[in-house]
């Protein structure tokens, strides 16, 4: 593609900028890199190509930028996070070309958090692209961009609430408590219609991630027909497979929308008391089941990010709905593995948990994300710590 850019003498524009050489690693923070990234983020996204000669803003040839180390990439990403406010996440870095024409392509994603500001000592400014130039926003442009940010946040919140309402439709929280967890990308993926094979691949990857943390307790993935996703309205649906009288206590439904959004609905109240075989009341929810829902949801978001080929920021809402007369109770077990309710706080209602997460976290970062959300989800009911998901910061 870069060779074709040179052959056609492609011109720089609002979303394309050519750079002959990479700044030295030790001067990255002081270079124009932060300004260039912020300008693209404020302009709907764009591409920086390091290793391209240009004349009169048109590509004229390839220039070798040398080997790009992992340390250099980390420093570059750090500049986008620590020297731009709000931070710009999700940069895509691609090294292309062989000896003599090595280039680094940096893709800056579109952002709904503009204006992104650059600080220089006591001064700040908001850069933006004006065709092939980077200029500073005027007051009126700043005002418009802040208004657009707040309107985008309102739309995102409405999208999440609509998804939550759809997931809750048709469930009966008067008989047993239900957990609903939904997440949607800040920037929806328009025009995407994944086929069944792609969805099965996403689900397989998500299940592998979830199993690496826990494979013993009741998970939404274990309650659905994950081998046969069915097409729904602009989504794929993993239907409940727990239909017998003995197994319907862990009924679950999972949806993966064409926009990249995901939803989970699971019956979490009235589970069997395995110590004596009698079911607990429909108002009681075992904390480990909440953790399983968090684990499966974040594993699915992580797998969706990989499938989309680009990191994304997701808005998330998780809630437990109970319409019975008794108070909602989140329970755990004692050291002997018996049901324990002494620390549980009776809840008139469960306050929905809302947060933002990233799809490209992996390893300790992903587990830390899972742990923090599970911690907030069970703390509300008086349970002090998650039991399945451990913090990577505690040895």
XYZ file of C-alpha atoms in Angstrom:
395
model
C 0.000 0.000 0.000
C 2.830 2.422 0.831
C 4.475 1.709 -2.523
C 1.173 2.507 -4.194
C 0.978 5.745 -2.199
C 4.357 6.741 -3.638
C 3.461 5.618 -7.164
C 0.312 7.749 -7.120
C 1.968 10.673 -5.304
C -0.839 10.653 -2.760
C -1.299 13.961 -0.955
C -1.539 14.475 2.793
C -5.022 15.422 3.976
C -7.261 15.596 7.045
C -6.584 11.967 8.002
C -3.152 11.245 6.512
C 0.242 12.655 7.472
C 3.724 11.675 6.255
C 6.860 11.829 8.420
C 10.341 11.202 7.103
C 11.902 9.924 10.352
C 10.946 8.768 13.820
C 11.792 11.062 16.750
C 14.400 9.675 19.107
C 12.892 7.678 21.941
C 14.267 9.997 24.634
C 12.689 13.041 22.950
C 9.306 11.525 22.034
C 7.475 13.403 24.794
C 8.984 16.738 23.685
C 8.410 16.150 19.971
C 5.296 16.987 17.941
C 4.045 13.415 18.313
C 1.476 14.227 21.017
C 0.231 17.182 18.978
C -0.156 15.052 15.838
C -1.993 12.260 17.648
C -4.309 14.694 19.437
C -5.054 16.481 16.160
C -6.148 13.232 14.483
C -8.183 12.185 17.544
C -9.928 15.582 17.396
C -10.575 15.160 13.660
C -12.218 11.739 13.516
C -9.054 9.637 13.437
C -6.195 9.335 10.991
C -2.930 7.704 9.945
C 0.649 8.777 10.623
C 3.240 7.184 8.338
C 6.843 7.375 9.532
C 9.281 6.510 6.734
C 7.801 8.508 3.871
C 9.536 11.297 1.938
C 7.265 14.043 0.624
C 7.456 17.151 -1.473
C 4.731 19.783 -1.536
C 2.776 17.419 0.758
C 2.814 14.584 -1.783
C 4.540 11.242 -1.191
C 7.738 10.954 -3.230
C 9.540 7.905 -1.833
C 10.232 5.469 0.984
C 12.744 6.200 3.770
C 14.066 3.570 6.173
C 13.253 4.427 9.818
C 15.260 1.520 11.219
C 14.183 -1.149 13.652
C 11.353 -0.200 16.017
C 11.867 -1.849 19.392
C 9.161 -2.951 21.789
C 10.459 -0.329 24.224
C 9.997 2.380 21.594
C 6.406 1.295 20.954
C 5.635 1.370 24.686
C 7.070 4.880 24.965
C 5.040 6.036 21.951
C 1.821 4.675 23.435
C 2.726 6.257 26.773
C 2.961 9.688 25.134
C -0.607 9.311 23.827
C -1.823 8.466 27.316
C 0.224 10.698 29.603
C 0.793 13.801 27.456
C -2.684 14.210 25.979
C -5.785 15.057 28.045
C -8.098 13.165 27.942
C -5.754 10.321 26.964
C -5.909 8.763 23.514
C -6.123 4.980 23.832
C -6.154 2.294 21.193
C -3.343 3.327 18.865
C -2.592 0.670 16.237
C 1.115 0.366 15.419
C 2.275 -1.597 12.369
C 5.855 -2.080 11.191
C 6.010 -2.682 7.439
C 8.701 -3.114 4.811
C 12.072 -4.799 4.732
C 15.622 -3.475 4.997
C 16.018 -0.145 3.270
C 12.336 0.807 3.421
C 11.149 0.004 6.939
C 8.210 2.176 8.012
C 6.025 2.571 11.075
C 2.326 3.190 10.517
C 0.394 4.655 13.458
C -3.402 4.523 13.213
C -5.153 6.971 15.552
C -8.763 5.925 16.279
C -11.771 8.202 16.232
C -12.606 9.540 19.677
C -15.768 10.716 21.396
C -13.796 12.351 24.214
C -12.646 15.447 22.331
C -11.328 17.991 22.557
C -8.004 16.346 23.385
C -5.661 18.970 24.825
C -1.887 19.399 24.743
C -0.240 21.101 27.720
C 2.985 23.064 27.467
C 3.983 24.380 30.877
C 1.158 26.756 31.930
C -0.521 26.784 28.523
C -2.739 24.365 26.693
C -4.251 24.043 23.263
C -6.425 21.692 21.222
C -4.881 20.791 17.836
C -7.010 19.797 14.871
C -6.335 18.879 11.246
C -7.047 21.440 8.520
C -6.424 19.433 5.363
C -2.669 18.710 5.493
C -1.937 21.169 8.308
C -2.297 20.923 12.065
C -3.793 24.075 13.560
C -5.118 25.130 16.955
C -8.822 25.254 17.707
C -10.524 28.571 18.317
C -12.872 29.134 21.235
C -15.984 28.430 19.156
C -14.532 25.114 17.952
C -13.732 24.120 21.539
C -17.283 24.934 22.557
C -18.723 22.837 19.738
C -16.475 19.884 20.513
C -17.310 19.902 24.217
C -21.001 19.987 23.313
C -20.469 17.048 20.944
C -18.673 15.112 23.716
C -21.559 15.547 26.156
C -24.154 14.678 23.523
C -22.170 11.544 22.586
C -22.057 10.492 26.237
C -25.829 10.954 26.506
C -26.344 8.804 23.394
C -23.983 6.145 24.723
C -25.827 6.052 28.055
C -29.148 5.743 26.225
C -27.762 2.903 24.085
C -26.654 1.016 27.208
C -30.009 1.556 28.922
C -31.872 0.363 25.815
C -29.705 -2.777 25.652
C -30.311 -3.414 29.339
C -34.069 -3.068 28.827
C -33.972 -5.494 25.882
C -32.007 -8.048 27.903
C -34.506 -7.768 30.755
C -37.634 -8.055 28.587
C -39.565 -11.278 29.142
C -37.753 -12.271 32.347
C -39.655 -12.730 35.594
C -37.742 -11.180 38.527
C -40.719 -11.712 40.833
C -39.951 -15.457 41.041
C -36.153 -15.289 41.188
C -33.499 -12.613 40.840
C -31.967 -12.046 37.404
C -28.596 -10.538 36.518
C -28.289 -8.454 33.368
C -24.919 -7.299 32.055
C -24.551 -5.329 28.822
C -21.656 -3.548 27.126
C -21.446 -1.465 23.951
C -18.487 0.134 22.160
C -18.279 3.909 22.403
C -17.893 3.985 18.615
C -20.294 1.371 17.139
C -19.030 -0.799 14.280
C -21.286 0.157 11.391
C -21.949 -2.228 8.511
C -20.562 -5.288 10.271
C -22.538 -8.526 9.794
C -20.369 -11.377 11.102
C -21.285 -14.873 9.971
C -21.905 -17.814 12.276
C -18.356 -19.139 11.940
C -16.936 -15.785 13.084
C -19.264 -15.680 16.085
C -18.370 -19.243 17.073
C -14.711 -18.273 16.906
C -15.343 -15.262 19.166
C -17.281 -17.399 21.656
C -14.596 -20.107 21.673
C -11.931 -17.497 22.456
C -14.082 -15.948 25.192
C -14.779 -19.314 26.799
C -11.060 -20.162 26.781
C -10.286 -16.904 28.603
C -13.054 -17.486 31.156
C -11.984 -21.098 31.759
C -8.424 -19.986 32.445
C -9.763 -18.198 35.540
C -12.521 -20.619 36.608
C -14.098 -23.717 35.098
C -15.965 -25.138 38.074
C -18.920 -22.922 38.967
C -22.051 -21.992 36.992
C -21.233 -19.712 34.046
C -23.594 -18.180 31.474
C -21.488 -19.860 28.781
C -22.241 -23.249 30.369
C -25.985 -22.576 30.289
C -26.330 -21.612 26.619
C -26.127 -23.528 23.348
C -22.761 -22.047 22.379
C -22.279 -24.518 19.511
C -25.294 -23.200 17.588
C -25.543 -19.383 17.564
C -28.839 -18.287 16.011
C -29.428 -15.175 13.956
C -31.598 -12.510 15.595
C -32.408 -8.881 14.852
C -28.969 -7.500 13.900
C -27.362 -9.877 16.342
C -26.446 -13.470 17.070
C -28.141 -15.183 20.009
C -26.831 -18.020 22.167
C -30.069 -19.542 23.404
C -30.693 -20.990 26.812
C -29.974 -24.726 26.977
C -31.112 -25.283 30.580
C -34.758 -26.117 30.019
C -35.395 -29.119 32.292
C -37.062 -28.663 35.664
C -33.830 -29.635 37.448
C -31.562 -27.270 35.496
C -33.667 -24.212 34.712
C -32.480 -22.486 37.899
C -29.362 -21.395 35.911
C -31.154 -20.261 32.729
C -29.068 -17.847 30.625
C -29.116 -15.975 27.316
C -26.186 -14.316 25.502
C -26.328 -11.937 22.531
C -23.592 -10.529 20.286
C -24.782 -7.546 18.264
C -23.538 -6.479 14.823
C -22.363 -3.204 16.385
C -19.919 -5.093 18.625
C -22.172 -4.818 21.709
C -22.738 -7.867 23.939
C -25.412 -8.793 26.483
C -25.836 -11.464 29.147
C -29.023 -12.353 31.026
C -28.900 -15.037 33.720
C -31.180 -16.303 36.474
C -29.103 -15.944 39.643
C -31.633 -16.282 42.466
C -33.138 -19.454 43.894
C -30.117 -21.664 43.253
C -29.873 -25.105 44.933
C -28.325 -25.229 48.381
C -25.847 -27.994 47.674
C -25.225 -28.707 51.363
C -28.798 -29.961 51.933
C -30.333 -30.167 48.454
C -33.052 -27.587 49.125
C -33.272 -24.463 46.958
C -32.644 -21.105 48.590
C -35.214 -18.303 48.179
C -35.405 -16.528 44.837
C -34.171 -13.368 46.537
C -30.767 -14.910 47.377
C -27.849 -14.608 44.966
C -24.567 -16.469 45.416
C -21.631 -14.078 44.949
C -19.674 -16.582 42.841
C -22.461 -16.568 40.248
C -22.110 -12.787 39.934
C -18.377 -13.245 39.414
C -19.017 -15.815 36.675
C -21.220 -13.311 34.820
C -18.524 -10.622 35.100
C -15.884 -13.100 33.955
C -17.850 -14.256 30.905
C -18.871 -10.727 29.892
C -15.352 -9.290 29.990
C -13.948 -12.370 28.265
C -16.505 -11.837 25.494
C -15.602 -8.144 25.167
C -11.908 -9.057 24.985
C -12.620 -11.642 22.260
C -14.764 -9.148 20.323
C -11.919 -6.636 20.368
C -9.598 -9.235 18.859
C -12.196 -10.141 16.237
C -12.738 -6.517 15.226
C -9.004 -6.123 14.752
C -8.932 -2.857 16.645
C -9.141 -1.991 20.346
C -12.312 -0.338 21.538
C -13.617 1.347 24.638
C -16.838 -0.153 25.971
C -19.497 1.291 28.265
C -20.859 -1.315 30.660
C -23.944 -1.650 32.850
C -24.501 -4.539 35.262
C -27.540 -4.940 37.497
C -29.573 -7.463 39.449
C -33.348 -7.219 39.243
C -35.614 -8.614 41.952
C -39.313 -7.767 42.279
C -40.304 -10.009 45.204
C -41.350 -8.837 48.661
C -38.198 -10.042 50.455
C -34.983 -8.041 50.436
C -32.339 -9.027 47.917
C -29.460 -10.881 49.598
C -25.992 -11.600 48.188
C -24.433 -14.548 50.002
C -21.103 -16.337 50.141
C -19.687 -19.387 51.944
C -17.575 -19.797 55.059
C -14.219 -21.562 55.374
C -16.006 -24.909 55.519
C -17.830 -24.103 52.265
C -21.214 -23.707 53.966
C -23.673 -20.943 53.064
C -22.742 -17.765 54.957
C -25.022 -14.732 55.332
C -23.732 -12.982 58.485
C -22.078 -10.156 56.527
C -24.749 -9.858 53.837
C -26.556 -6.519 53.580
C -30.285 -6.821 52.726
C -30.937 -4.646 49.677
C -34.212 -2.973 48.795
C -32.790 -2.751 45.280
C -29.464 -3.364 43.588
C -27.900 -0.161 42.277
C -26.686 -0.834 38.716
C -22.937 -0.745 38.222
C -21.785 1.515 35.377
C -18.213 1.794 34.147
C -16.026 1.981 31.042
C -13.592 -0.754 30.040
C -11.150 -1.470 27.242
C -11.266 -4.476 24.935
C -7.514 -4.687 24.368
C -6.460 -5.434 27.942
C -4.747 -8.795 28.367
C -2.870 -10.743 31.020
C -2.693 -8.996 34.394
C -4.446 -5.901 33.010
C -7.469 -7.971 31.964
C -7.595 -9.848 35.279
C -7.253 -6.565 37.181
C -10.202 -5.195 35.208
C -12.255 -8.308 35.984
C -11.351 -8.161 39.658
C -12.274 -4.489 40.087
C -15.697 -4.920 38.476
C -16.420 -8.129 40.418
C -15.342 -6.380 43.626
C -17.807 -3.517 43.070
C -20.532 -5.973 42.101
C -20.321 -8.078 45.292
C -19.334 -5.330 47.747
C -22.771 -3.767 47.372
C -24.294 -6.801 49.083
C -21.768 -6.878 51.929
C -19.460 -9.541 50.467
C -15.936 -8.257 51.004
C -13.911 -10.085 48.349
C -14.475 -12.020 45.121
C -13.828 -15.739 45.525
C -13.142 -16.791 41.926
C -11.330 -13.793 40.456
C -8.153 -12.883 42.289
C -6.302 -9.593 42.066
C -3.005 -9.822 40.145
C -1.613 -7.261 42.589
C -1.937 -9.598 45.595
C 0.589 -12.411 45.833
